[in-house]
Coordinates of C-alpha atoms in Angstrom, one line a residue:
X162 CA 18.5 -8.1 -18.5
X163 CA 21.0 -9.2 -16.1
X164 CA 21.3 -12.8 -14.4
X165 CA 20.4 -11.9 -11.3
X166 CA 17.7 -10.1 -12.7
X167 CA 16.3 -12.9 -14.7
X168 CA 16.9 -15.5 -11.8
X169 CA 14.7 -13.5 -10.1
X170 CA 11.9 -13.5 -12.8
X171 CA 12.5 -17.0 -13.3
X172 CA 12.2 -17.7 -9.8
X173 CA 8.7 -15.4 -9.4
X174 CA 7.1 -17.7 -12.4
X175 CA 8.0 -20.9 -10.6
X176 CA 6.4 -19.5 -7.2
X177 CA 2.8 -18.4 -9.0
X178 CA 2.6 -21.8 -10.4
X179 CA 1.4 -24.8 -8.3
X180 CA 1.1 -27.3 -10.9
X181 CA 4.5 -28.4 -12.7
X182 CA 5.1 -25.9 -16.1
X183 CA 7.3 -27.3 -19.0
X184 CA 10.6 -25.7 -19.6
X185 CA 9.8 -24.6 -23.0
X186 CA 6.8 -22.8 -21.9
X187 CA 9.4 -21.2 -19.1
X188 CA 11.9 -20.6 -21.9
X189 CA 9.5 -18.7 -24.2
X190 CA 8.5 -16.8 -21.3
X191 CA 11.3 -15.8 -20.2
X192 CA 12.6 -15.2 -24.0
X193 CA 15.7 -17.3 -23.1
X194 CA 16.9 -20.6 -24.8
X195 CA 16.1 -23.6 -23.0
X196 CA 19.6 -24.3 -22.5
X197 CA 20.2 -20.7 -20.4
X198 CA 17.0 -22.0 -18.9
X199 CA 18.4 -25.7 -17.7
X200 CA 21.5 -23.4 -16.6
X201 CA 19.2 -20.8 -14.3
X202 CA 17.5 -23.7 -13.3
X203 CA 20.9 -25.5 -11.8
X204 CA 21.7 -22.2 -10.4
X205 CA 18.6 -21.9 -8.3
X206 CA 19.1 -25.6 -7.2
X207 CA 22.5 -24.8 -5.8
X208 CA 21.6 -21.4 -3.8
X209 CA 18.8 -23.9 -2.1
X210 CA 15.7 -23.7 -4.1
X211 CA 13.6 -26.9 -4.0
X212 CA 12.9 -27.1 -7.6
X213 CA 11.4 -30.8 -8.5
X214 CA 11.1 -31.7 -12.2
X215 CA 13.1 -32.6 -14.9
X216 CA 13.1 -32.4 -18.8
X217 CA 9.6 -33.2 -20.7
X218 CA 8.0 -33.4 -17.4
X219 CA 8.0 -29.8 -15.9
X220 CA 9.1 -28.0 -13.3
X221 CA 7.9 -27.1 -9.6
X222 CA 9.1 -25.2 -6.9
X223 CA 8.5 -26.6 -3.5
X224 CA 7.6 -23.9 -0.5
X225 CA 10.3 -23.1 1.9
X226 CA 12.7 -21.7 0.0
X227 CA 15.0 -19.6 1.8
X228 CA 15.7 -15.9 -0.3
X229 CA 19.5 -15.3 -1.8
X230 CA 21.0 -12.3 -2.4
X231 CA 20.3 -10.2 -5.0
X232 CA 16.4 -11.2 -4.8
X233 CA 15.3 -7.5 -4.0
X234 CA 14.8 -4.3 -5.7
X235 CA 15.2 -0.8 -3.7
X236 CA 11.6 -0.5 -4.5
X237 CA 11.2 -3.7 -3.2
X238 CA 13.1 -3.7 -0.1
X239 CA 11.7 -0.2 0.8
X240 CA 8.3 -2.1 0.8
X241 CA 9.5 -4.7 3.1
X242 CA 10.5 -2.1 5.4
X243 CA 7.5 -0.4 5.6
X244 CA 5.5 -3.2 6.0
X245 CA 7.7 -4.2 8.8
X246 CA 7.4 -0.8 10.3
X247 CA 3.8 -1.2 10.0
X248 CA 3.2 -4.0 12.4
X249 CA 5.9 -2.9 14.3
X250 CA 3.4 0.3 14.9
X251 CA 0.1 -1.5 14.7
X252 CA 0.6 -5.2 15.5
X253 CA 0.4 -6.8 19.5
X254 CA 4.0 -7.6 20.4
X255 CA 4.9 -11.2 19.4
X256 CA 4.0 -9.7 15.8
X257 CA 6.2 -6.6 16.2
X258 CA 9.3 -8.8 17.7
X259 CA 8.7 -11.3 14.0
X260 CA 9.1 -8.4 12.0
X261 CA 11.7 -7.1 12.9
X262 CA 13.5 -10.2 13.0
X263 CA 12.3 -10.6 9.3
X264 CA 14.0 -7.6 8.0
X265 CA 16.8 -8.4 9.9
X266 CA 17.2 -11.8 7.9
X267 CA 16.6 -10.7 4.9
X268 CA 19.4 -7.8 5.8
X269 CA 21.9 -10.5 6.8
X270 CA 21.8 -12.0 2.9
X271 CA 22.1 -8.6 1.2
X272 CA 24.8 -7.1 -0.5
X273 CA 26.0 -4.3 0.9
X274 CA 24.1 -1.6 -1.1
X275 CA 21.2 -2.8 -0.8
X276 CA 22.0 -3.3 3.1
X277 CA 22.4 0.4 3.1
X278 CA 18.9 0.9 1.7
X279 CA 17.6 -1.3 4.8
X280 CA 19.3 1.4 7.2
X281 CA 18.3 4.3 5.3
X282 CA 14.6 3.5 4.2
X283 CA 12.7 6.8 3.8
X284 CA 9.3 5.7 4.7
X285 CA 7.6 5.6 8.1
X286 CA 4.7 4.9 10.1
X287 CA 3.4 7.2 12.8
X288 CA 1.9 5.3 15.6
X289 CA -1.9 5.9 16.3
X290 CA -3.3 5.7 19.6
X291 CA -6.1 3.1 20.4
X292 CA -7.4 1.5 23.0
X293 CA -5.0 -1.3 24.8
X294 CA -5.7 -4.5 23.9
X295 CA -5.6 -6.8 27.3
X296 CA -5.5 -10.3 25.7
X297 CA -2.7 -12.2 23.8
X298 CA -3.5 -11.5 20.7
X299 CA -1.5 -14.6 19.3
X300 CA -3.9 -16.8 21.0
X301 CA -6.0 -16.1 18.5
X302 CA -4.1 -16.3 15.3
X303 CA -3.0 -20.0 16.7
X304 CA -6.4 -20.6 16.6
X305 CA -7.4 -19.3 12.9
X306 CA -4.2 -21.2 12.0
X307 CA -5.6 -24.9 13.4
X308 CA -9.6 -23.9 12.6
X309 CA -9.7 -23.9 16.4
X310 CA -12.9 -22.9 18.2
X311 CA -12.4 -20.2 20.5
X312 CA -14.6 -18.9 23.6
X313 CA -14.5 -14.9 24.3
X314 CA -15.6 -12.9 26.9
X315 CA -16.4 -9.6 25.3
X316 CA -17.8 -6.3 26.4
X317 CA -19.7 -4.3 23.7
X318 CA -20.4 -0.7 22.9
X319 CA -22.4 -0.4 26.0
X320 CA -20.5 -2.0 27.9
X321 CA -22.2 -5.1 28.5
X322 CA -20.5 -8.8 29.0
X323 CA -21.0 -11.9 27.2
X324 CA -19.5 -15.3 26.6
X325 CA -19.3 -16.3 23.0
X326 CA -17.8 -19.8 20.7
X327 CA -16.7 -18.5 18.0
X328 CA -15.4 -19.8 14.8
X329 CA -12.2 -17.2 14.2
X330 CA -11.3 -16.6 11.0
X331 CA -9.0 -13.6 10.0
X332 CA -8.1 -9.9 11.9
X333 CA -8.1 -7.0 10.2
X334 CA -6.2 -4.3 10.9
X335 CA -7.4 -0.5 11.1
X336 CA -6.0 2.5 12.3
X337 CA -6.6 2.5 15.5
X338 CA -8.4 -1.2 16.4
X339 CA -8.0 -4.7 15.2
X340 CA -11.5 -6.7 14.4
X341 CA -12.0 -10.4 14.8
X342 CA -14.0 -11.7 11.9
X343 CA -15.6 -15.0 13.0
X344 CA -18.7 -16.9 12.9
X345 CA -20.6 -16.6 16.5
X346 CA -22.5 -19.9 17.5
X347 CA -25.1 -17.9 20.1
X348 CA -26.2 -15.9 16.8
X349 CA -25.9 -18.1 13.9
X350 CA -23.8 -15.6 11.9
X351 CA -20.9 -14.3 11.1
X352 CA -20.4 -11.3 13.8
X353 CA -17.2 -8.3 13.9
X354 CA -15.7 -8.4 17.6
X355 CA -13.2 -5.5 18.3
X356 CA -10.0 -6.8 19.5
X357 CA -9.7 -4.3 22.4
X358 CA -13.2 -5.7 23.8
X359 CA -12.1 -8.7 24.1
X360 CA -11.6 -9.3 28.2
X361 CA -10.5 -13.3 28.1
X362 CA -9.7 -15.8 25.0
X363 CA -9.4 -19.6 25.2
X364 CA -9.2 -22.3 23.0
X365 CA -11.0 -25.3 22.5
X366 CA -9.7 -28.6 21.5
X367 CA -11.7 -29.0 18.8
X368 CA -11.5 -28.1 15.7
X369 CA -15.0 -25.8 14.2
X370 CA -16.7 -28.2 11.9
X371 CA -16.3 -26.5 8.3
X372 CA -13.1 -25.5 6.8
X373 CA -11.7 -21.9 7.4
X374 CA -11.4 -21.3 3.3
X375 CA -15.3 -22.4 2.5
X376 CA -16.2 -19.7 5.8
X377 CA -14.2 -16.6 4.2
X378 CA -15.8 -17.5 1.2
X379 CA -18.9 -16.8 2.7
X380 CA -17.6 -14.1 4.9
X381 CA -16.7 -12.0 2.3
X382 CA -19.8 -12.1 0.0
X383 CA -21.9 -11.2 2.5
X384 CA -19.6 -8.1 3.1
X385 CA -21.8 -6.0 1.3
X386 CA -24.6 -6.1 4.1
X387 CA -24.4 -3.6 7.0
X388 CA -21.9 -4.8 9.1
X389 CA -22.8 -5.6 13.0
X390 CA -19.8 -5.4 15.9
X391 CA -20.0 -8.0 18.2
X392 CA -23.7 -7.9 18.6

């Protein structure tokens, strides 16, 4: 294996783990002495990574970490690319200008072979037609980031209007649409609003009164019952 190599694996470990793990346990998993393993660890430390911890104590990396070269397969970076592409295709705007500004980061720090399979990535996304989307669609993923309430004026099926507080909680992303998952205060529930129905979005300053984790929770076991857009 080489050292960049096992940097990188060394580097993966430290990011799955949110509690401190010994350098022995590291070492053993690694299959490296615990020597090579104070050395990685001093590498990492000097190309930026927060790594807090010291012998007999454990180790932690702290978020924020900004990528070196040399972090990324081909495989890897083809992924990147595609994702990117992705929401390029699918995403509202402010998300299509952040990714490609991502990719073009994480090209600045490469090497220049692996730069060259940034430029030459051989996957694409054909762009699907749907219906415009009239709001700011970044309004609402402020909100799910501060567990905002939000108040919609959305149009259903039929075509019919109504105001609704919601309680917004993730997007998801289909082929053609983009669905607000969210807890609706006029019905008590969780409801599905299609982003594209959405005619007006605005925030409250208040936050919704249970956290956003315990309501996905929730949200997602009750996935299995017949799901209900908006109504």
């Amino acid at each position: 294996m080489s050292r960049a190599s096992r940097l990188l694996d060394l580097l993966q470990l430290l990011r799955r783990r949110r509690a401190p793990i010994t350098g022995p346990a590291l070492a053993e998993e690694l299959d490296i002495s615990i020597r090579t393993l104070y050395r990685d660890i001093a590498t990492l430390k000097a190309q930026g990574a927060d790594i807090q911890g010291e012998p007999g104590l454990g180790y932690v990396l702290r978020p924020g970490f900004t990528l070196p070269p040399l972090m990324f397969s081909v495989d890897e970076i083809e992924a990147l690319v595609l994702g990117s592409r992705w929401v390029v295709v699918r995403g509202d705007a402010r998300l299509a200008s952040a990714a490609e500004d991502a990719v073009a980061k994480i090209r600045a720090v490469l090497p220049d072979d692996l730069r060259q399979s940034v430029d030459a990535a051989t996957l694409t996304v054909p762009r699907a037609q749907g219906e415009p989307v009239v709001i700011d669609a970044s309004v609402i993923r402020a909100a799910i980031r501060k567990e905002q309430r939000l108040v919609l004026t959305y149009r259903d099926q039929d075509g019919e209007g109504t105001t609704r507080t919601v309680w917004p909680l993730l997007i998801g992303f289909f082929d053609k649409v983009q669905v607000l998952a969210a807890w609706c205060e006029l019905r008590q529930d969780y409801r599905a609003f299609r982003v594209d129905r959405i005619q007006s979005v605005e925030p409250k300053d208040e936050r919704y009164p249970r956290r956003r984790a315990v309501l996905v929770k929730e949200w997602r076991a009750k996935q299995n019952l017949p799901a209900t857009a908006g109504t």
